[in-house]
Coordinates of C-alpha atoms in Angstrom, one line a residue:
M1 CA -77.1 17.4 -1.1
A2 CA -79.9 19.8 -1.2
N3 CA -82.3 19.4 -4.2
F4 CA -83.4 22.3 -6.4
S5 CA -85.9 21.8 -9.2
P6 CA -84.8 22.4 -12.8
A7 CA -87.4 25.1 -13.0
F8 CA -85.9 27.0 -10.1
I9 CA -82.4 26.7 -11.5
D10 CA -83.6 27.9 -14.9
A11 CA -85.4 30.9 -13.2
L12 CA -82.3 31.7 -11.1
L13 CA -80.0 31.7 -14.1
E14 CA -82.6 33.8 -16.0
H15 CA -82.2 36.5 -13.3
C16 CA -78.5 36.4 -13.3
D17 CA -76.1 38.9 -15.0
L18 CA -73.1 36.7 -15.5
V19 CA -70.9 39.5 -16.7
R20 CA -71.6 41.5 -13.5
L21 CA -71.1 38.4 -11.3
I22 CA -67.7 37.6 -12.8
D23 CA -66.6 41.2 -13.1
S24 CA -67.0 41.6 -9.3
R25 CA -64.4 38.8 -8.9
V26 CA -62.3 39.0 -12.1
P27 CA -62.2 42.4 -13.8
L28 CA -63.4 42.1 -17.4
K29 CA -62.8 44.1 -20.5
K30 CA -65.2 44.3 -23.5
K31 CA -63.9 43.2 -26.9
G32 CA -66.4 42.7 -29.6
R33 CA -69.7 41.3 -28.3
D34 CA -68.0 39.5 -25.4
F35 CA -65.9 40.3 -22.3
W36 CA -62.4 39.1 -21.7
A37 CA -59.9 38.6 -18.8
C38 CA -56.9 36.5 -17.9
C39 CA -58.3 33.2 -16.8
P40 CA -58.7 32.9 -13.0
F41 CA -58.3 29.1 -13.2
H42 CA -54.8 29.0 -14.7
Q43 CA -51.7 31.2 -15.1
E44 CA -51.5 33.1 -18.3
K45 CA -50.1 36.4 -19.6
S46 CA -52.7 37.3 -22.2
P47 CA -56.5 37.0 -21.8
S48 CA -58.1 33.8 -23.1
F49 CA -61.1 33.8 -20.7
S50 CA -64.3 34.9 -22.5
V51 CA -67.7 35.7 -21.0
S52 CA -70.8 36.0 -23.2
A53 CA -73.5 38.4 -22.0
D54 CA -76.0 37.0 -24.6
K55 CA -75.6 33.4 -23.7
Q56 CA -74.7 33.8 -20.0
I57 CA -71.7 31.4 -20.3
Y58 CA -68.0 31.6 -20.0
Y59 CA -65.2 29.7 -21.7
C60 CA -61.4 29.7 -21.4
F61 CA -59.6 29.0 -24.7
G62 CA -56.4 28.1 -22.7
C63 CA -57.5 25.6 -20.0
H64 CA -61.0 24.9 -21.4
A65 CA -62.8 25.8 -18.2
H66 CA -66.5 26.5 -19.0
G67 CA -69.9 26.8 -17.5
N68 CA -72.7 29.1 -16.3
A69 CA -73.0 31.3 -13.2
I70 CA -73.5 28.4 -10.8
G71 CA -70.5 26.5 -12.3
F72 CA -68.4 29.7 -12.0
L73 CA -69.2 30.1 -8.3
M74 CA -68.4 26.5 -7.6
A75 CA -65.0 26.7 -9.3
H76 CA -64.0 30.2 -8.4
D77 CA -65.4 30.6 -4.8
R78 CA -64.8 26.9 -4.0
L79 CA -68.4 26.2 -3.2
S80 CA -70.6 23.1 -3.3
F81 CA -73.6 23.1 -5.6
P82 CA -76.1 24.0 -2.9
E83 CA -73.8 26.7 -1.6
A84 CA -73.3 28.2 -5.1
V85 CA -77.1 28.2 -5.6
K86 CA -77.7 29.9 -2.3
T87 CA -74.9 32.5 -3.0
L88 CA -76.3 33.3 -6.5
A89 CA -79.8 33.5 -5.1
D90 CA -78.6 36.0 -2.5
E91 CA -76.8 38.1 -5.1
V92 CA -79.7 38.3 -7.5
G93 CA -82.4 38.6 -4.9
V94 CA -84.3 35.4 -5.7
A95 CA -85.9 33.6 -2.8
L96 CA -85.1 29.9 -2.3
P97 CA -88.0 27.5 -2.5
E98 CA -89.9 27.4 0.8
D99 CA -90.5 23.6 0.6
G100 CA -86.8 22.8 0.1
P101 CA -83.5 24.2 1.2
A102 CA -85.0 27.7 1.8
G103 CA -87.1 26.4 4.6
E104 CA -84.0 24.6 6.1
Q105 CA -82.0 27.8 5.7
E106 CA -84.7 29.8 7.5
S107 CA -84.6 27.4 10.4
L108 CA -80.8 27.7 10.6
R109 CA -80.8 31.5 10.5
P110 CA -81.3 32.0 14.3
L111 CA -78.7 29.3 15.0
R112 CA -76.1 31.0 12.8
A113 CA -77.0 34.4 14.4
I114 CA -76.4 33.1 17.9
L115 CA -73.2 31.4 16.9
E116 CA -71.9 34.7 15.4
K117 CA -72.8 36.4 18.7
A118 CA -70.9 33.8 20.7
I119 CA -67.8 34.2 18.5
G120 CA -68.0 38.0 19.2
V121 CA -68.3 37.3 22.9
Y122 CA -65.4 35.0 23.0
R123 CA -63.2 37.4 21.0
S124 CA -64.0 40.1 23.5
A125 CA -63.2 37.7 26.4
L126 CA -59.7 37.0 24.9
A127 CA -58.9 40.7 25.1
E128 CA -59.7 40.6 28.8
H129 CA -57.8 37.4 29.7
P130 CA -54.0 37.8 29.7
P131 CA -53.2 34.1 30.2
A132 CA -55.0 33.2 27.0
Q133 CA -53.2 36.1 25.2
E134 CA -49.9 34.8 26.6
Y135 CA -50.6 31.3 25.4
L136 CA -51.2 32.5 21.8
R137 CA -48.1 34.7 21.9
G138 CA -46.2 31.7 23.1
R139 CA -47.3 29.9 20.0
G140 CA -45.8 32.7 17.9
L141 CA -49.1 34.1 16.7
S142 CA -49.4 37.8 15.7
E143 CA -52.3 40.1 16.4
E144 CA -53.1 40.1 12.7
I145 CA -53.4 36.4 12.3
I146 CA -55.4 36.1 15.6
G147 CA -57.8 38.6 14.1
R148 CA -57.9 36.9 10.7
F149 CA -58.9 33.6 12.3
E150 CA -61.1 35.3 14.9
L151 CA -59.6 33.5 17.8
G152 CA -61.3 33.9 21.2
Y153 CA -61.4 32.6 24.7
A154 CA -64.1 30.9 26.7
P155 CA -63.7 31.5 30.5
S156 CA -64.1 28.7 33.0
A157 CA -67.4 29.9 34.4
A158 CA -70.2 27.4 33.5
G159 CA -72.8 30.1 32.8
F160 CA -70.6 32.7 31.1
L161 CA -72.2 32.6 27.7
S162 CA -75.8 32.4 29.0
Q163 CA -75.1 35.5 31.1
K164 CA -73.7 37.4 28.1
L165 CA -76.4 36.4 25.6
G166 CA -79.5 36.1 27.8
R167 CA -81.5 33.4 29.7
E168 CA -84.8 33.6 27.8
P169 CA -86.2 30.1 26.9
S170 CA -86.0 30.9 23.2
L171 CA -82.3 31.9 23.5
R172 CA -81.6 28.8 25.5
Q173 CA -83.0 26.6 22.7
Q174 CA -80.9 28.5 20.2
L175 CA -77.8 27.9 22.3
L176 CA -78.6 24.2 22.6
G177 CA -79.3 24.0 18.8
A178 CA -76.0 25.6 18.0
G179 CA -74.1 23.3 20.3
L180 CA -72.9 26.1 22.5
V181 CA -74.4 24.8 25.7
S182 CA -75.3 21.4 27.1
G183 CA -78.4 20.5 29.1
R184 CA -78.7 19.1 32.6
E185 CA -81.5 16.7 33.8
D186 CA -83.2 19.6 35.7
G187 CA -83.5 21.6 32.5
S188 CA -80.7 24.0 33.2
V189 CA -77.8 24.5 30.8
Y190 CA -74.0 25.0 31.1
D191 CA -71.4 26.2 28.7
R192 CA -69.9 23.5 26.5
F193 CA -66.6 25.4 26.1
R194 CA -64.9 26.4 29.3
G195 CA -61.3 27.4 30.0
R196 CA -60.4 27.1 26.3
V197 CA -59.0 29.1 23.4
I198 CA -61.8 29.2 20.8
F199 CA -61.3 28.5 17.1
P200 CA -64.4 29.5 15.0
I201 CA -65.1 27.0 12.2
R202 CA -66.6 28.4 9.0
D203 CA -67.7 26.7 5.8
G204 CA -66.5 27.5 2.3
R205 CA -68.8 30.5 2.1
G206 CA -67.5 31.9 5.3
Q207 CA -70.6 31.1 7.3
A208 CA -70.1 30.0 10.9
V209 CA -71.0 26.4 11.5
G210 CA -69.3 25.5 14.8
L211 CA -66.4 26.0 17.2
G212 CA -63.2 24.2 18.3
G213 CA -61.7 24.7 21.7
R214 CA -58.2 24.0 23.1
S215 CA -58.0 23.4 26.8
L216 CA -55.7 25.9 28.8
D217 CA -56.4 24.5 32.3
G218 CA -55.5 20.9 31.7
H219 CA -59.0 19.6 31.4
E220 CA -59.5 16.7 28.9
P221 CA -60.1 16.4 26.1
K222 CA -57.3 18.6 25.0
Y223 CA -59.4 19.6 21.9
L224 CA -63.2 19.8 21.9
N225 CA -65.4 20.6 18.9
S226 CA -69.0 21.5 18.5
P227 CA -71.3 18.5 18.6
E228 CA -73.0 17.3 15.4
S229 CA -76.0 19.5 14.7
A230 CA -78.1 21.0 12.0
L231 CA -75.3 23.5 11.5
Y232 CA -72.2 21.4 12.1
H233 CA -71.3 18.1 10.3
K234 CA -67.7 17.5 10.9
G235 CA -67.3 15.1 8.0
R236 CA -68.3 17.9 5.6
V237 CA -66.1 20.7 7.0
L238 CA -62.5 21.7 6.4
Y239 CA -61.1 24.2 8.9
G240 CA -59.5 27.3 7.2
L241 CA -61.1 26.6 3.8
H242 CA -62.6 30.1 3.7
Q243 CA -59.4 31.8 4.6
A244 CA -57.4 29.6 2.2
R245 CA -59.4 30.3 -0.9
E246 CA -57.1 32.9 -2.4
G247 CA -53.9 31.0 -1.5
M248 CA -55.3 27.8 -3.1
R249 CA -56.2 29.6 -6.3
R250 CA -52.7 31.2 -6.5
A251 CA -50.7 28.1 -5.6
G252 CA -52.9 25.6 -7.5
R253 CA -52.7 23.3 -4.6
V254 CA -54.2 22.7 -1.2
L255 CA -52.4 21.3 1.9
L256 CA -54.3 19.3 4.5
V257 CA -52.7 19.2 8.0
E258 CA -54.0 17.8 11.2
G259 CA -54.6 20.7 13.7
Y260 CA -56.1 24.1 13.8
L261 CA -52.9 25.7 15.1
D262 CA -51.0 24.0 12.2
V263 CA -53.3 25.8 9.8
I264 CA -52.9 29.2 11.5
T265 CA -49.1 29.0 11.8
L266 CA -48.7 28.0 8.2
H267 CA -50.9 30.9 7.0
Q268 CA -48.9 33.3 9.1
A269 CA -45.7 31.9 7.4
G270 CA -47.2 32.6 4.0
I271 CA -48.3 29.0 3.3
D272 CA -51.9 30.2 3.0
Y273 CA -53.3 27.2 1.2
A274 CA -53.4 25.0 4.3
V275 CA -56.6 23.5 5.8
A276 CA -57.4 20.9 8.3
A277 CA -60.1 18.2 8.8
S278 CA -62.5 19.2 11.6
G279 CA -62.0 16.7 14.4
T280 CA -62.4 13.6 12.2
A281 CA -60.5 11.3 9.9
L282 CA -60.5 12.3 6.3
G283 CA -63.6 11.1 4.5
D284 CA -65.1 11.0 1.0
S285 CA -66.9 14.4 1.3
Q286 CA -63.8 16.1 2.5
M287 CA -61.6 14.5 -0.2
E288 CA -63.9 15.8 -2.9
M289 CA -63.9 19.2 -1.3
L290 CA -60.1 19.3 -1.4
F291 CA -60.1 18.4 -5.1
R292 CA -62.8 20.9 -5.8
A293 CA -60.5 23.5 -4.2
A294 CA -57.4 22.6 -6.2
H295 CA -56.1 20.0 -8.7
E296 CA -53.2 19.1 -6.5
V297 CA -53.8 17.9 -3.0
L298 CA -51.1 17.4 -0.4
L299 CA -51.8 15.4 2.7
C300 CA -49.4 16.2 5.5
F301 CA -48.7 13.6 8.3
D302 CA -46.2 13.0 11.1
G303 CA -43.5 10.6 10.2
D304 CA -44.1 8.2 13.1
T305 CA -46.2 5.1 13.2
A306 CA -49.4 7.0 14.1
G307 CA -48.8 9.3 11.1
R308 CA -48.3 6.4 8.7
N309 CA -51.4 4.7 10.0
A310 CA -53.4 7.9 9.5
A311 CA -52.0 8.2 5.9
W312 CA -53.0 4.5 5.2
R313 CA -56.6 5.3 6.3
A314 CA -56.7 8.5 4.2
V315 CA -55.5 6.7 1.1
Q316 CA -58.3 4.2 1.3
T317 CA -60.7 7.0 0.3
A318 CA -58.7 8.2 -2.6
P319 CA -59.2 6.0 -5.7
E320 CA -62.6 7.1 -6.8
H321 CA -61.4 10.8 -6.6
L322 CA -58.3 10.2 -8.7
R323 CA -59.6 11.5 -12.1
A324 CA -57.6 12.8 -15.0
G325 CA -55.7 16.0 -14.0
R326 CA -55.8 15.4 -10.3
L327 CA -52.7 14.8 -8.1
L328 CA -52.8 13.4 -4.6
R329 CA -49.5 13.3 -2.7
L330 CA -48.4 12.5 0.9
L331 CA -45.9 14.5 2.8
F332 CA -44.3 13.0 5.9
L333 CA -42.6 15.3 8.4
P334 CA -39.5 14.2 10.5
D335 CA -40.3 12.3 13.7
G336 CA -41.4 14.5 16.5
Q337 CA -42.4 17.4 14.3
D338 CA -45.7 18.8 13.2
P339 CA -46.2 21.8 10.8
D340 CA -46.7 24.2 13.7
S341 CA -43.4 23.2 15.5
L342 CA -41.4 22.9 12.3
V343 CA -42.4 26.4 11.1
R344 CA -41.8 28.0 14.5
E345 CA -38.4 26.4 14.7
Q346 CA -37.1 26.6 11.1
G347 CA -39.4 29.0 9.3
G348 CA -41.9 28.8 6.5
A349 CA -39.2 28.4 3.8
A350 CA -37.9 25.3 5.4
F351 CA -41.4 23.8 5.4
E352 CA -42.0 24.7 1.8
S353 CA -38.6 23.2 0.8
M354 CA -40.0 19.8 2.0
L355 CA -43.0 19.9 -0.4
P356 CA -41.2 18.4 -3.4
T357 CA -40.5 15.3 -1.2
A358 CA -44.2 14.6 -1.2
R359 CA -44.9 11.2 -2.7
P360 CA -47.8 10.0 -4.9
A361 CA -50.5 8.5 -2.8
I362 CA -50.6 5.2 -4.8
D363 CA -46.9 4.8 -4.4
F364 CA -47.3 4.9 -0.6
F365 CA -50.2 2.5 -0.8
L366 CA -48.3 -0.1 -2.8
E367 CA -45.2 0.2 -0.7
E368 CA -47.2 -0.1 2.5
L369 CA -49.1 -3.0 1.1
Q370 CA -45.8 -4.7 0.1
R371 CA -44.4 -4.1 3.6
R372 CA -47.4 -6.0 5.0
H373 CA -46.8 -9.0 2.7
N374 CA -43.9 -11.2 2.0
L375 CA -43.6 -11.3 -1.8
A376 CA -41.1 -14.1 -1.6
A377 CA -43.9 -16.4 -0.5
E378 CA -46.3 -17.3 -3.4
D379 CA -49.4 -17.3 -1.3
E380 CA -48.7 -13.9 0.2
K381 CA -47.8 -12.6 -3.3
A382 CA -51.3 -13.7 -4.3
L383 CA -52.9 -11.8 -1.4
F384 CA -50.8 -8.7 -2.4
L385 CA -52.0 -9.0 -6.0
H386 CA -55.7 -9.3 -4.9
A387 CA -55.5 -6.3 -2.7
A388 CA -53.5 -4.1 -5.1
R389 CA -55.8 -5.0 -8.1
D390 CA -58.9 -4.3 -6.0
F391 CA -57.6 -0.9 -5.1
L392 CA -56.5 0.0 -8.6
K393 CA -59.9 -1.1 -10.0
R394 CA -61.4 1.8 -8.1
V395 CA -59.0 4.4 -9.6
S396 CA -61.1 6.7 -11.8
D397 CA -58.4 7.8 -14.2
P398 CA -57.8 4.9 -16.7
V399 CA -54.3 6.1 -17.7
L400 CA -53.2 6.3 -14.0
R401 CA -54.7 2.9 -13.4
E402 CA -52.8 1.4 -16.3
V403 CA -49.5 2.9 -15.1
Y404 CA -49.8 1.3 -11.7
E405 CA -51.1 -2.0 -13.0
Q406 CA -47.8 -2.3 -14.8
R407 CA -46.0 -1.4 -11.6
V408 CA -47.8 -4.2 -9.7
Q409 CA -46.9 -6.8 -12.3
M410 CA -43.3 -5.8 -12.1
L411 CA -43.3 -5.9 -8.2
C412 CA -44.5 -9.5 -8.5
G413 CA -42.1 -10.5 -11.2
L414 CA -44.9 -11.0 -13.7
A415 CA -45.1 -10.1 -17.4
P416 CA -46.5 -6.6 -18.0
V417 CA -50.2 -6.4 -18.7
A418 CA -50.8 -6.2 -22.5
R419 CA -52.0 -2.8 -23.4
R420 CA -55.4 -2.7 -25.1
A421 CA -54.9 -0.9 -28.4
P422 CA -57.9 1.2 -29.4
S423 CA -59.9 -0.5 -32.1
R424 CA -59.6 1.2 -35.4
T425 CA -61.9 -0.2 -38.1
P426 CA -60.9 1.1 -41.5
R427 CA -63.7 2.9 -43.1
K428 CA -64.3 3.3 -46.8
A429 CA -64.4 6.9 -48.0
T430 CA -68.0 7.6 -48.9
F431 CA -69.5 10.6 -50.7
F432 CA -71.3 11.7 -47.6
A433 CA -68.3 11.4 -45.2
A434 CA -66.2 13.8 -47.2
G435 CA -67.1 17.3 -46.2
G436 CA -69.7 16.1 -43.7
R437 CA -67.8 17.4 -40.7
S438 CA -67.9 21.0 -41.9
L439 CA -71.6 20.8 -42.6
F440 CA -72.7 19.4 -39.3
K441 CA -70.3 21.7 -37.4
T442 CA -71.9 24.7 -39.2
A443 CA -75.4 23.4 -38.3
L444 CA -74.4 23.0 -34.6
R445 CA -72.8 26.4 -34.6
L446 CA -76.0 28.0 -36.0
L447 CA -78.2 26.0 -33.6
L448 CA -76.3 27.1 -30.5
N449 CA -76.5 30.7 -31.5
F450 CA -80.2 30.7 -32.7
P451 CA -82.0 27.8 -31.1
E452 CA -85.3 29.7 -31.3
D453 CA -85.4 29.7 -35.1
P454 CA -88.4 27.7 -36.4
A455 CA -86.3 26.2 -39.3
W456 CA -84.8 23.6 -36.9
Q457 CA -88.2 21.9 -36.6
A458 CA -87.8 20.8 -40.3
L459 CA -84.5 19.0 -39.6
D460 CA -84.9 15.2 -39.9
R461 CA -83.5 14.4 -36.4
D462 CA -84.4 10.7 -36.7
L463 CA -81.8 10.1 -39.4
L464 CA -78.9 11.7 -37.5
P465 CA -77.8 8.3 -35.9
F466 CA -76.8 7.0 -39.3
L467 CA -73.8 9.4 -39.2
F468 CA -72.8 9.1 -35.5
D469 CA -69.9 6.8 -36.4
R470 CA -68.6 9.1 -39.1
D471 CA -69.1 12.5 -37.6
P472 CA -69.1 13.2 -33.9
M473 CA -70.7 16.6 -34.6
A474 CA -73.9 14.7 -35.8
E475 CA -74.2 13.2 -32.3
I476 CA -73.8 16.5 -30.6
L477 CA -76.3 18.1 -32.9
A478 CA -78.8 15.3 -32.1
E479 CA -78.3 15.9 -28.3
A480 CA -78.9 19.6 -28.7
L481 CA -82.1 19.0 -30.8
D482 CA -83.4 16.5 -28.2
I483 CA -82.9 19.1 -25.5
L484 CA -84.7 21.8 -27.6
A485 CA -87.6 19.4 -28.2
N486 CA -88.3 19.3 -24.4
M487 CA -88.0 23.0 -23.8
T488 CA -91.0 25.2 -23.7
H489 CA -89.2 28.5 -23.7
L490 CA -86.3 28.5 -26.2
S491 CA -83.2 30.6 -25.4
S492 CA -79.6 30.1 -26.0
H493 CA -78.5 30.4 -22.4
E494 CA -81.2 27.9 -21.3
L495 CA -80.0 25.5 -23.9
F496 CA -76.4 25.8 -22.5
A497 CA -77.7 25.2 -19.0
K498 CA -79.0 21.8 -20.2
L499 CA -76.0 21.1 -22.4
S500 CA -73.6 21.7 -19.5
V501 CA -74.2 18.2 -18.0
L502 CA -73.5 16.4 -21.3
K503 CA -70.2 14.8 -22.3
H504 CA -69.9 17.1 -25.3
A505 CA -70.4 20.3 -23.3
E506 CA -66.9 21.6 -23.8
A507 CA -67.1 21.2 -27.6
C508 CA -70.3 23.2 -27.6
Y509 CA -68.9 26.0 -25.4
A510 CA -65.7 26.2 -27.5
L511 CA -67.7 26.4 -30.8
V512 CA -70.2 29.1 -29.8
M513 CA -67.6 31.2 -28.0
S514 CA -65.4 31.3 -31.1
D515 CA -68.1 33.4 -32.8
S516 CA -67.3 37.0 -31.6
G517 CA -68.6 38.8 -34.7
D518 CA -70.6 42.1 -34.6
E519 CA -74.4 42.5 -35.0
E520 CA -74.2 42.5 -38.8
E521 CA -72.4 39.1 -38.8
Q522 CA -75.1 37.8 -36.5
V523 CA -77.8 38.8 -39.0
L524 CA -75.9 37.0 -41.8
M525 CA -75.5 33.9 -39.7
R526 CA -79.2 33.7 -39.1
L527 CA -79.9 33.9 -42.8
E528 CA -77.9 30.8 -43.3
I529 CA -80.1 28.6 -41.1
S530 CA -82.8 27.5 -43.6
G531 CA -80.3 26.6 -46.3
C532 CA -78.1 24.7 -43.8
V533 CA -81.1 22.7 -42.6
A534 CA -81.9 21.8 -46.2
R535 CA -78.3 20.6 -46.9
V536 CA -78.3 18.6 -43.7
N537 CA -81.5 16.8 -44.7
Q538 CA -80.0 16.0 -48.1
R539 CA -76.9 14.6 -46.5
L540 CA -79.0 12.5 -44.0
A541 CA -81.3 11.2 -46.8
A542 CA -78.2 10.2 -48.7
A543 CA -76.8 8.4 -45.7
R544 CA -80.1 6.6 -45.1
S545 CA -80.4 5.6 -48.7
H546 CA -76.8 4.3 -48.8
F547 CA -77.4 2.3 -45.6
I548 CA -80.6 0.6 -47.0
S549 CA -79.0 0.1 -50.4
R550 CA -76.0 -1.6 -48.9
A551 CA -78.3 -3.9 -46.8
A552 CA -80.2 -4.8 -50.0
D553 CA -76.9 -5.5 -51.8
Q554 CA -75.8 -7.9 -49.0
G555 CA -79.1 -9.6 -48.4
G556 CA -81.3 -8.8 -51.4
L557 CA -84.5 -6.8 -51.5
S558 CA -86.1 -9.6 -49.5
A559 CA -83.9 -8.6 -46.5
L560 CA -85.6 -5.2 -46.4
S561 CA -88.9 -4.5 -44.8
E562 CA -91.8 -3.3 -46.9
Q563 CA -91.3 0.2 -45.4
E564 CA -87.6 0.1 -46.2
R565 CA -88.2 -0.9 -49.8
A566 CA -90.7 1.9 -50.2
E567 CA -88.2 4.3 -48.6
V568 CA -85.5 3.3 -51.1
V569 CA -87.7 4.3 -53.9
R570 CA -88.8 7.6 -52.2
L571 CA -85.3 8.6 -51.2
S572 CA -83.9 7.7 -54.6
R573 CA -86.5 9.9 -56.4
R574 CA -85.8 12.8 -53.9
D575 CA -82.0 12.4 -54.4
R576 CA -82.4 12.7 -58.2
R577 CA -84.6 15.8 -57.9
N578 CA -82.1 17.5 -55.5
G579 CA -79.1 16.4 -57.5
V580 CA -77.5 14.6 -54.6
G581 CA -76.4 11.6 -56.6
S582 CA -74.3 13.8 -58.9
K583 CA -72.2 15.4 -56.1

C-alpha cells in the first residue's frame, strides 16, 4: 500500500469541501446547520444520512456509516485507500508528495497514456474486422455492451500496434513498459496480442491497467493477459469492478465469476454486479476488494470436480475476511454450464433464480473436509477436528466462529462447547457513578464541538482512568484529550480525522452529529464548557479520593504511599470546600 504522511492527509482534508464532494454523488438538502440525504449505503425511505460542513464528517443514523472525505470515497466509489487519496487530491487540486506515490504516479502516466491509445486502436480495428464482429455477435453481445466494456480486436500482424502508435525509441519503451509488446534478442519488438478479441482491464477508479485477449485463430493460450508490470498486478485486480460499481451498490452484493465473457454476458442480462478475477486464483487482496465492494460476496463455480477444487482453494483465503456483517457464499452451476452459456440458453432470470441456492462458504468447507475424512475412524476424526478447528480459529467474527464450533462438535458426536458467559461483576452503587454518565457525555459532546477552547487544558486528564470501568464515556473523553494534546493546530474536523481510527469512533460521530442546533444554540453550548470542566474535575477528585480511602480502609494508612496520604488530606479539604461530600 502506498504511504502518505499524516501531515499530507491533514492538509488534503483541510482543502476538501465534503458537502460538495458528497453532493456530486448523492444529492444533499440543507436542514439546520447540516445537509441530509437518503443513505447511499443502505435502503431507506426517509433521509438519515447527515453531512456536517463545519466538521467535514458524515454519519448515518440508520446504518451508522461514518467517516471523512477519504472514507466516503473508499465506501461509495469502492476505492482502496491510495486510490481514494489520489481521487481526492485530483478533485481538490492538491499535488501528491513527489517523494512518494506522486513520483510513482508520474512515472506511470505515460504508460497509462499509451495503454489508452492502444485500447482506442484495438476498438477501431474491431470495426474493420468482420470475423471478430461475427464472433462477438455469436456470443450474443449487443453493440451497447461491446461499447460499454470497450471490446476491441488485435490483428494477427506482429507489428500492427507499433505501426499505428509509432516506432520512436521512447514509444517503444512505453509499449514494453505497458506490456503491449515483447522484445526480441536483436532489440526489435512484436505485438503481444495478435489475432485476439481484446478486453481492456481497468481498476476500481476506471484507469486502464492491462489487457486480456481471447484467441480467434486457434493459437494457444486461449486467453492471454498483460504481463505483470508497474501498471498491472493480476492479484490486485478484479475485471469489471469499475462497470459493476452501481450494480453492487444497488444489489448489496457482488458476484465473482471466472471469465471475462461471463461478466459481460451477465451485465447485459441485468446482473450488473458481476466481476471476475484477472487471470489468477482468488487471493487475499481480491477477497478484501470484494468485501469492500459489498457486504455479501457470491463466488460462482462450475459444478464439476475442477469447480469444486477451485472453490476449495478460494475458501482457504476466507476466514480472516469473515468479520461481523459479512456474508460469503458459494454458488455451483449445473455440470457443463458456465454463467455465459446458462444466461444465453435460459436467460438472466433463470440465473438469478439460482442465487438463493448459494451455500455459506464454511458449510462447504466443513462438508468437503468431512468428505476427505472417515469420521467413523477415530484417528481420522481427530485429523478432521484438527483441520476444522485450525480453520475456525482464523475466522474473524467471534459469533460466527462459535456457531461453527458447535457444528463441528456435533459432526463428531461430541458434547457442545460450553459457551463463555460474559463476566458480570456486581458493582456497588457509588455517589459518583450515579449521574456520571450524563456528565461525561456532556463533556465529550462539548469537546467534540469546541476542541479549541482553552478550558480543556484545566481538565485533570490523569484522573480519568479511575472511572473507565464505570463510565465508557470517560475513556472516550480521555482518548480525545490525548489526541488534542498532540495536535498543534486544533480544529474539530482534524480531531475527527484522528478519532476515526479509534474503536469508539462511531460513538463520537453519533454524539456530535446529533447536535443540529442553530448558531444561538452553539453560543450557549460554548458557555457551558468552563462549568462542565469544573464539575468533571470535582467528580474525578471524588473518585480518586474514594479509591485511596478504600485502599486505606482495606490495608490501613500504612498501605498508602506518602504522596497518597498527602493526597487524601488535600482532596478531602477540596471536597469540603466544593461541597462534594454533601451531594
